[in-house]
Short mmCIF file of C-alpha atoms and ligand atoms in Angstrom, two decimals:
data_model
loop_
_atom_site.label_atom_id
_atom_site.label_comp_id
_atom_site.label_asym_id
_atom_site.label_seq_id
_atom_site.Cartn_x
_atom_site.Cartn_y
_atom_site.Cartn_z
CA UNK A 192 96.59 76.17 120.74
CA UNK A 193 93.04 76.17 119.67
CA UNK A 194 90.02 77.56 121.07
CA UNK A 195 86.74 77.68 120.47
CA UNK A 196 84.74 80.79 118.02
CA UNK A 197 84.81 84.67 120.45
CA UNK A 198 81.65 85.17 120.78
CA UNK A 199 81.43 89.13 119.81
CA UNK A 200 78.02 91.32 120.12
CA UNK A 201 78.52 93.57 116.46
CA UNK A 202 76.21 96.68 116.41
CA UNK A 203 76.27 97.89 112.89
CA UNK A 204 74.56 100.69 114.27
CA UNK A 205 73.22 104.07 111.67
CA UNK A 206 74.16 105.90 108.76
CA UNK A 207 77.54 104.59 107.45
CA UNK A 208 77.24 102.13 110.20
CA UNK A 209 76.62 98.94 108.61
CA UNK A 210 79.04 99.87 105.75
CA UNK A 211 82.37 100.96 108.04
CA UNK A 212 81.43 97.10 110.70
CA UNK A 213 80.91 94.78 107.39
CA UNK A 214 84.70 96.33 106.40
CA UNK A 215 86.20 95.59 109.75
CA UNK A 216 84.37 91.93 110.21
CA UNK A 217 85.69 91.23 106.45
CA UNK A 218 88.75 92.06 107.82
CA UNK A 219 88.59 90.62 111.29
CA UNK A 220 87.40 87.23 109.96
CA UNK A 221 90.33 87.79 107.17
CA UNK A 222 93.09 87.33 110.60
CA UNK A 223 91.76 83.35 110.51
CA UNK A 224 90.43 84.16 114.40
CA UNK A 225 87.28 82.28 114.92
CA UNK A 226 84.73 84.85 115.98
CA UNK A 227 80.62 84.25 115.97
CA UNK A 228 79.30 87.75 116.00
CA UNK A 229 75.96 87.90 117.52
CA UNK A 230 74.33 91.08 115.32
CA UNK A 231 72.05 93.53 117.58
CA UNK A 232 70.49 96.99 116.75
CA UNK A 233 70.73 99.73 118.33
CA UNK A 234 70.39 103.45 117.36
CA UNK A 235 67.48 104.95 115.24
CA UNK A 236 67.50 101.82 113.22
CA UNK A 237 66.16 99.82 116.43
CA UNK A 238 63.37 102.46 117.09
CA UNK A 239 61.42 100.88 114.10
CA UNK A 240 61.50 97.35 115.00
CA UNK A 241 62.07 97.59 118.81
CA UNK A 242 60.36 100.90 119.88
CA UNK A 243 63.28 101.94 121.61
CA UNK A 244 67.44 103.47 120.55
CA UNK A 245 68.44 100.90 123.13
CA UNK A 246 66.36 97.51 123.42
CA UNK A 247 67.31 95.67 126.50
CA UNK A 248 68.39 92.95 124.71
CA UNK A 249 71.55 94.79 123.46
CA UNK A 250 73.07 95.22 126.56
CA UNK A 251 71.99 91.64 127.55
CA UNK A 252 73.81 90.72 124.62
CA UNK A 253 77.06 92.49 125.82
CA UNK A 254 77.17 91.66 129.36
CA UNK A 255 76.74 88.46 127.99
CA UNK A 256 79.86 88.33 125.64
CA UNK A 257 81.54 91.32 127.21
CA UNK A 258 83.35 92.38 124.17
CA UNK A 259 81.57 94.12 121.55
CA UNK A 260 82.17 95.70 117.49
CA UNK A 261 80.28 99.12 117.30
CA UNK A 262 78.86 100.81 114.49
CA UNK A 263 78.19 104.74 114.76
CA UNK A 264 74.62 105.57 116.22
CA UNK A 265 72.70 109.01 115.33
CA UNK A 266 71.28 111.35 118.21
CA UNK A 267 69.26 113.73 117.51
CA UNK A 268 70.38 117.43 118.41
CA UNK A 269 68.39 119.09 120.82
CA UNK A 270 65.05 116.48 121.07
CA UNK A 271 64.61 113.00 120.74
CA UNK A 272 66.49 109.48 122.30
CA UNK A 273 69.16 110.13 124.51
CA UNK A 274 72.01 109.46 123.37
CA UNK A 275 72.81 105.23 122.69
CA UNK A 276 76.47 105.80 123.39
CA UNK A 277 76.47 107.98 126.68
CA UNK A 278 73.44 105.15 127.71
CA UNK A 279 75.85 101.88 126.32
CA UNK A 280 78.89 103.50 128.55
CA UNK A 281 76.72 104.38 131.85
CA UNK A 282 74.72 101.16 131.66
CA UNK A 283 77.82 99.05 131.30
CA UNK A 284 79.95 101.19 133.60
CA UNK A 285 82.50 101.61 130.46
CA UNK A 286 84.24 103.83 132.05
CA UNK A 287 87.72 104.78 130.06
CA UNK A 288 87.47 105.74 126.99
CA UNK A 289 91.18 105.23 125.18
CA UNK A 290 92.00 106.62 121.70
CA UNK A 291 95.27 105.99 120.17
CA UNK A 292 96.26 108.73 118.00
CA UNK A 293 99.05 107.60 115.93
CA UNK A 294 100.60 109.00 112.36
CA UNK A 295 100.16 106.57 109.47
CA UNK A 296 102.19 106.60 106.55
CA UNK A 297 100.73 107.57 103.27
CA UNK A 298 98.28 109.96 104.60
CA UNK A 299 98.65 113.57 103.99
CA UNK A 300 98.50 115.46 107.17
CA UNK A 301 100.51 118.46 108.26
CA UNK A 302 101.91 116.89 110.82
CA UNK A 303 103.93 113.89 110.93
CA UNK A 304 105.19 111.61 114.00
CA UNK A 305 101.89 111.59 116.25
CA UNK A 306 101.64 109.17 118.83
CA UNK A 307 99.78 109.47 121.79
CA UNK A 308 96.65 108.73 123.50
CA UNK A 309 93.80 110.37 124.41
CA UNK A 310 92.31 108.46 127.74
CA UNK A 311 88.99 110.32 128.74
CA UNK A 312 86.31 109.61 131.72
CA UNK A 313 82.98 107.93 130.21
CA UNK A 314 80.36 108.01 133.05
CA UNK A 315 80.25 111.28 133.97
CA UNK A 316 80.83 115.33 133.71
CA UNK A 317 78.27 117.10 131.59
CA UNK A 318 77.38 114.30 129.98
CA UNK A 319 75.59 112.74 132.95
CA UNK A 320 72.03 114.07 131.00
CA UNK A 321 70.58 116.32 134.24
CA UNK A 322 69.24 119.32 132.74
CA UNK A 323 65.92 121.39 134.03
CA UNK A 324 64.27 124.27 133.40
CA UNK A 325 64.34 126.47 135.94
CA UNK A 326 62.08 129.23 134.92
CA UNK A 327 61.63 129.80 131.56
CA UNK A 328 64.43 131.15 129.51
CA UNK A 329 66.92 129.57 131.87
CA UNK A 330 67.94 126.06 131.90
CA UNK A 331 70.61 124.44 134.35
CA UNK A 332 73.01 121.08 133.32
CA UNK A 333 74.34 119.46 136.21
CA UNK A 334 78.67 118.44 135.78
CA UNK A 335 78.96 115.70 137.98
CA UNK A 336 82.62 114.83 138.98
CA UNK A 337 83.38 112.49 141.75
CA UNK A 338 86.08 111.13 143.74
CA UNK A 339 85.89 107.42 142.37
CA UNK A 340 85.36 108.06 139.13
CA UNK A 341 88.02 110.25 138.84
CA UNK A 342 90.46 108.00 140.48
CA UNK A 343 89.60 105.01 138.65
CA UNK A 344 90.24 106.98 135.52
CA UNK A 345 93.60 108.42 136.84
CA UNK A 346 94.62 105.01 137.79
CA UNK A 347 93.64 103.34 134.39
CA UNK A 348 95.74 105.80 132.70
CA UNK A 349 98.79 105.33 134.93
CA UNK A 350 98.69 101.82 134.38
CA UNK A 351 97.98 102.35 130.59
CA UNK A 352 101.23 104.06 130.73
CA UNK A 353 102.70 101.69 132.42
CA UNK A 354 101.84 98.73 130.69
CA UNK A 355 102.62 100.45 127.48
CA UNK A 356 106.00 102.41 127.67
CA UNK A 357 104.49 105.63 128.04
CA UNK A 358 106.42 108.38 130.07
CA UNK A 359 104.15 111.25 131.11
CA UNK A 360 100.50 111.73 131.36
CA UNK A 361 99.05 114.80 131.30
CA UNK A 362 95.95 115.93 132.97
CA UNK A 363 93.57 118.31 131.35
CA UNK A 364 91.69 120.94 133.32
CA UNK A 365 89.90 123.85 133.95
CA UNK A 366 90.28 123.98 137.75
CA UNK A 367 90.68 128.25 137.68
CA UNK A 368 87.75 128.51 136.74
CA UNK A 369 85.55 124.88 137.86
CA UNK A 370 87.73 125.03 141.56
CA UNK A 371 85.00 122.62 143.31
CA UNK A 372 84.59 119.92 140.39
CA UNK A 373 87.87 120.21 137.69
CA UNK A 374 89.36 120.95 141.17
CA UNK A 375 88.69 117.23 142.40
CA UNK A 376 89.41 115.57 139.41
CA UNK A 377 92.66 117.34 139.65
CA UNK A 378 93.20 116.08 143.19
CA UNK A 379 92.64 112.44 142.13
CA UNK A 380 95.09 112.59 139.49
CA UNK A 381 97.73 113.81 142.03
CA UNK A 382 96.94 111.47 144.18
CA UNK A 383 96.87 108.07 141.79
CA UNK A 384 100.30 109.91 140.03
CA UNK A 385 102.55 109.50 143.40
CA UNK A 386 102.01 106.20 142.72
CA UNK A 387 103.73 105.70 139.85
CA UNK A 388 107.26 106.28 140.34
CA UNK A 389 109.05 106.74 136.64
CA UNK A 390 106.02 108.24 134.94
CA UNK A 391 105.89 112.47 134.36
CA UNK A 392 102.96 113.71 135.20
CA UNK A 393 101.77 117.44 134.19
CA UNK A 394 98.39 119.23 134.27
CA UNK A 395 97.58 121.46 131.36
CA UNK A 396 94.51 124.31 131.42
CA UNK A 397 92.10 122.47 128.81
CA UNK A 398 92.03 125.79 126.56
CA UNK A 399 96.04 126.16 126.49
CA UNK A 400 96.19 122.28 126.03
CA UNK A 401 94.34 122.62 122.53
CA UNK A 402 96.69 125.36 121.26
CA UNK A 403 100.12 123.10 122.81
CA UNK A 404 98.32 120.47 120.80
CA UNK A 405 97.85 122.33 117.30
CA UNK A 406 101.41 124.11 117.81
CA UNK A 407 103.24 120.68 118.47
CA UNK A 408 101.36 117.27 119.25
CA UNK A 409 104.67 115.10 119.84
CA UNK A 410 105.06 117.10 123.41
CA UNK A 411 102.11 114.67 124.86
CA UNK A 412 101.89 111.65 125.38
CA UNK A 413 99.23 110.13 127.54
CA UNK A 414 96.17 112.61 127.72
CA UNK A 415 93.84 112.13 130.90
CA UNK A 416 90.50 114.14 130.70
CA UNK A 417 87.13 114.15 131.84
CA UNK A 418 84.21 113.47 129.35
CA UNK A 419 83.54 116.51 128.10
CA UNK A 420 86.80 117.77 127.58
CA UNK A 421 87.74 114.11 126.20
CA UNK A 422 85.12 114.37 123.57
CA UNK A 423 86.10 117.54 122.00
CA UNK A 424 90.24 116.91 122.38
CA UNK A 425 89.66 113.41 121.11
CA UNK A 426 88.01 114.83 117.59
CA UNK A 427 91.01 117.57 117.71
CA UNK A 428 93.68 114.88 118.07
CA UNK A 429 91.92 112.71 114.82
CA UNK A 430 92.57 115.74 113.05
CA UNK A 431 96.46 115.04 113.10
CA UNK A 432 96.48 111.89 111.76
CA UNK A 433 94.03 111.89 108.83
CA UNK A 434 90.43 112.88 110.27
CA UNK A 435 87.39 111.02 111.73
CA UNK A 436 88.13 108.37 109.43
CA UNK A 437 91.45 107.48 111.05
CA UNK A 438 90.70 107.40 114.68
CA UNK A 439 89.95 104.15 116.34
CA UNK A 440 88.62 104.02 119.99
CA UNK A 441 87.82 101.49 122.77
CA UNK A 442 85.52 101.66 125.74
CA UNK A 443 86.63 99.85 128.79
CA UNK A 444 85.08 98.64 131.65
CA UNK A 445 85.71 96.49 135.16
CA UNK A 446 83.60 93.64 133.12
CA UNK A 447 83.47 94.43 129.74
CA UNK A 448 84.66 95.97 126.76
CA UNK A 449 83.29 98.21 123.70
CA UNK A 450 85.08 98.89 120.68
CA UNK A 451 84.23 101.80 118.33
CA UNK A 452 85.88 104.71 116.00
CA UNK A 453 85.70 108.10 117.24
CA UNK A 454 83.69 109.30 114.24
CA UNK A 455 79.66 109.38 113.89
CA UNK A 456 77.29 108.23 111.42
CA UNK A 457 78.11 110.68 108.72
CA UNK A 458 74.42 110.79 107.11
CA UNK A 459 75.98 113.11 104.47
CA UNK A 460 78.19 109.82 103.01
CA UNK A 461 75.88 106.92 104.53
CA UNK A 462 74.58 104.57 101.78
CA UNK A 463 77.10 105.56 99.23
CA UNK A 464 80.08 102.91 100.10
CA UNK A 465 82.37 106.50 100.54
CA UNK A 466 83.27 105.81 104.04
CA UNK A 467 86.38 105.23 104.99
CA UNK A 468 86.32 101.69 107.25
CA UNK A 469 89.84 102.06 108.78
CA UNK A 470 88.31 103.51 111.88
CA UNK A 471 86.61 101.03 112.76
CA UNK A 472 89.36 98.26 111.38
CA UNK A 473 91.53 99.83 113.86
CA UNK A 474 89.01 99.42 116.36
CA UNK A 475 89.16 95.58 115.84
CA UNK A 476 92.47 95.65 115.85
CA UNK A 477 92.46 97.20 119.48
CA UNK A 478 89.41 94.78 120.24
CA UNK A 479 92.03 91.92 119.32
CA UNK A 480 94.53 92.93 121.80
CA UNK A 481 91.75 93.32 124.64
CA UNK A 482 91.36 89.64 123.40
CA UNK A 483 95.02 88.81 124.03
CA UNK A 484 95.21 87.82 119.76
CA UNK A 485 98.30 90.82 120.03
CA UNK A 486 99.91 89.00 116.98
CA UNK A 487 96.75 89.04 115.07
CA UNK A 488 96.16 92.71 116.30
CA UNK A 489 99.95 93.49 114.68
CA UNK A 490 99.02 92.13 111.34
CA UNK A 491 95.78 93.59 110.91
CA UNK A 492 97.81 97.15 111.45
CA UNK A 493 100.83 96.04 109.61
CA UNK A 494 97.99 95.41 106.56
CA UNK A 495 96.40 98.60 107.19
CA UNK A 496 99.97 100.77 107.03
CA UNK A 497 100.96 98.57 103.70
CA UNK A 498 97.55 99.79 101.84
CA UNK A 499 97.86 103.07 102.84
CA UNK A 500 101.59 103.22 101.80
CA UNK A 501 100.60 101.55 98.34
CA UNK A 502 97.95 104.02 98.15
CA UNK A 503 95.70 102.71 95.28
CA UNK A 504 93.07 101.89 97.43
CA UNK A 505 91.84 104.67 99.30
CA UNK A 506 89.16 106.53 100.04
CA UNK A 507 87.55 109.67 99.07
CA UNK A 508 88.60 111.85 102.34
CA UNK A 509 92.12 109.94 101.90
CA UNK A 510 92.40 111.54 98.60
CA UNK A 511 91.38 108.43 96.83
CA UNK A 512 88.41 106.73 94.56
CA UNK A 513 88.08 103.91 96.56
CA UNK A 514 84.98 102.47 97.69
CA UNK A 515 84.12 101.28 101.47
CA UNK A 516 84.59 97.93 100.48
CA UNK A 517 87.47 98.20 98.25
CA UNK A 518 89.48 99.20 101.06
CA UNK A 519 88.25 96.74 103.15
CA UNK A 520 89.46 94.04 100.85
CA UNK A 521 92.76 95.44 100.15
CA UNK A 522 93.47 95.58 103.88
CA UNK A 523 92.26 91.80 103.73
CA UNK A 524 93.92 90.30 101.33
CA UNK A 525 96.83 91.11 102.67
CA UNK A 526 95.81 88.99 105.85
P1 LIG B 774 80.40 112.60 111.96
O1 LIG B 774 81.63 112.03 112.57
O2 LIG B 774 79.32 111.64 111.62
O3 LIG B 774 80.78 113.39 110.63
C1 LIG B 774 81.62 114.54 110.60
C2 LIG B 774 82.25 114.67 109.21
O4 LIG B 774 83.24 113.66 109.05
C3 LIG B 774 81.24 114.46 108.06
O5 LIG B 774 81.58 115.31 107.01
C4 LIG B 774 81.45 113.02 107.66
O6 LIG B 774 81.13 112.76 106.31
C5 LIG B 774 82.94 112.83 107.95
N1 LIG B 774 83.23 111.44 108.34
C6 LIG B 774 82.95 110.84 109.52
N2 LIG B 774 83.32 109.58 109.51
C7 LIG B 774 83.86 109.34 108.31
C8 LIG B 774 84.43 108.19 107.69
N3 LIG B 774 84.51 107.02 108.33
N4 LIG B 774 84.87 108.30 106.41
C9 LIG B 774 84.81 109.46 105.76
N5 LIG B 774 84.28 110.59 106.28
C10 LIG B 774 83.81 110.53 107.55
O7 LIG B 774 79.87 113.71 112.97
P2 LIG B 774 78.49 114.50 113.00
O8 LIG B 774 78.05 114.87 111.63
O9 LIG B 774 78.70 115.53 114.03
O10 LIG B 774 77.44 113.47 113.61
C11 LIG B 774 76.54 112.69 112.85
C12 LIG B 774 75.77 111.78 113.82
O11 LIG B 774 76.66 110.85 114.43
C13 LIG B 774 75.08 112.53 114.96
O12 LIG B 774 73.77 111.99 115.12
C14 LIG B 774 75.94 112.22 116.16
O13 LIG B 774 75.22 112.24 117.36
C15 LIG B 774 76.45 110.83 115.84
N6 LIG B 774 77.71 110.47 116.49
C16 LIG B 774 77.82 109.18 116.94
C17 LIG B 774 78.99 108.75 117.49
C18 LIG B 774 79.06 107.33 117.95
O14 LIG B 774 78.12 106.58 117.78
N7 LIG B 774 80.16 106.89 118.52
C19 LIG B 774 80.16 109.63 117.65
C20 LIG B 774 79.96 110.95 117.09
C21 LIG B 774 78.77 111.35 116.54
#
């Protein structure tokens, strides 16, 4: 059956940005799919030419298309924009954030087997940018946590499960200590978990989590945090399977969808064609099963795992000389 080009918004976003998206649309275009990507900036690179991290017409863009291919975008610690990401999810209401963490072969890690999933809240938590001064020398940062949010995260994880063979999630907290908020995303979880008859479910303190993680990562499965918590454990998890480079991610919403890797924009590497893509290549490959192209999806991995196996084409945190776009065209040419 054929069907017309998939329209996709493609934010090459900063720093090794525009290096790690040209790899994954040499390689997404390398599947034979028909996409027309519709290129927008966003990030410090837009603040030149549009005044702003985020011009409007970026998120036009992807509530237009409602899929896009995202580059890594620079905040600035402590002053300046807020960040484009946090903005992208709120604005978009892309509210699940899913990382598959999954053990390649041909990558030297000290631990072997991973697979499981990190799924953590987008909208919300610490990250919902309400900070004051209240007298000088003390500042106060508001952690929102509410009852829908919470649920609708719960629920997209039980279904992720569901829909994906998964046996247990497990919800990570800090409810002895945050009773009022960790406490209600706890509830919600409960709740949304009697529903699902055949799938575990477990809570986990977030600090004893991290060392159960480090000490043996094959006893999880599906991980179900909020934002904060998410962030941190989702950079932990990378670390098991190869690094930053190595971790592709997805942010989902009711209407929409935004696909990125977990790492940032690595100013340190940007420029250099040193970054690894495969990130980001991953990302497309999880942006081609959000597009229902699952077979596509399966040979842009299957590509990926044979490169890595041959291992004469990778990158420099890989342990290899490869360039950026060396890589890249390895991984296509065997499309
Ligand atoms: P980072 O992920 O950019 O870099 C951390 C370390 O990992 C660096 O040594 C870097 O060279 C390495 N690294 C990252 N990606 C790599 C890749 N694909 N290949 C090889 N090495 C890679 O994190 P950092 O330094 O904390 O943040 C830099 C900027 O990125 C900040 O402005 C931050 O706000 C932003 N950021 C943006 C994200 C996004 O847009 N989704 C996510 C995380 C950070």
């Amino acid at each position: 059956m054929s069907r017309g080009p998939c329209t996709v918004t493609l934010i090459p976003g900063d720093g090794i940005g525009p290096e790690v998206v040209a790899a994954a649309v040499r390689v997404l275009t390398a599947t034979g799919i028909a996409f027309e990507w519709e290129t927008e900036q966003a990030g410090s690179t837009a603040i030149g030419e549009h005044g702003t991290a985020l011009p409007p017409r970026v998120l036009d863009s992807v509530r237009r298309n409602k899929v896009a291919l995202k580059g890594p975008t620079e905040t600035p610690v402590g002053t300046g924009h807020r960040s484009v990401n946090v903005e992208l999810r709120k604005q978009l209401d892309l509210y699940a954030n899913l990382r598959p963490v999954q053990s390649l072969p041909g990558i030297k890690s000290r631990y072997d087997g991973v697979d499981l999933v990190v799924v953590r809240e987008n909208t919300e938590d610490l990250y919902s940018g309400l900070e004051h001064v209240v007298v000088p020398g003390v500042v106060e940062s508001l952690k929102i946590i509410t009852e829908k949010a919470s649920t609708r995260i719960a629920r997209f994880a039980f279904d992720y499960a569901r829909g994906h063979g998964r046996k247990k999630v497990t919800a990570v907290h800090k409810a002895n200590i945050m009773k009022l908020s960790d406490g209600l995303f706890l509830d919600c979880c409960r709740k949304v978990a009697k529903d699902y008859e055949g799938i575990g479910y477990e809570e986990m303190i977030v600090d004893n989590a991290c060392m159960q993680l480090v000490l043996d990562p094959s006893r999880f499965d599906v991980l179900l945090l909020e934002n904060l918590y998410g962030d941190i454990v989702s950079d932990l998890c990378a670390g098991f399977v190869g690094g930053l480079g190595m971790a592709p991610g997805a942010n989902i919403g009711a209407d929409g969808a935004l696909f990125e890797a977990v790492h940032g924009s690595a100013p340190d590497i940007a420029g250099k064609n040193l970054a690894n893509p495969v990130a980001v290549i991953l990302s497309g490959a999880l942006m081609l099963d959000h597009l229902g192209e699952h077979d596509a999806a399966e040979r842009v991995r299957r590509a990926v795992r044979s490169v890595l196996v041959e291992g004469r084409k990778l990158t420099r945190d890989l342990g290899g000389t490869a360039g950026t776009s060396e890589i890249a065209e390895a991984i296509a040419s065997r499309l």
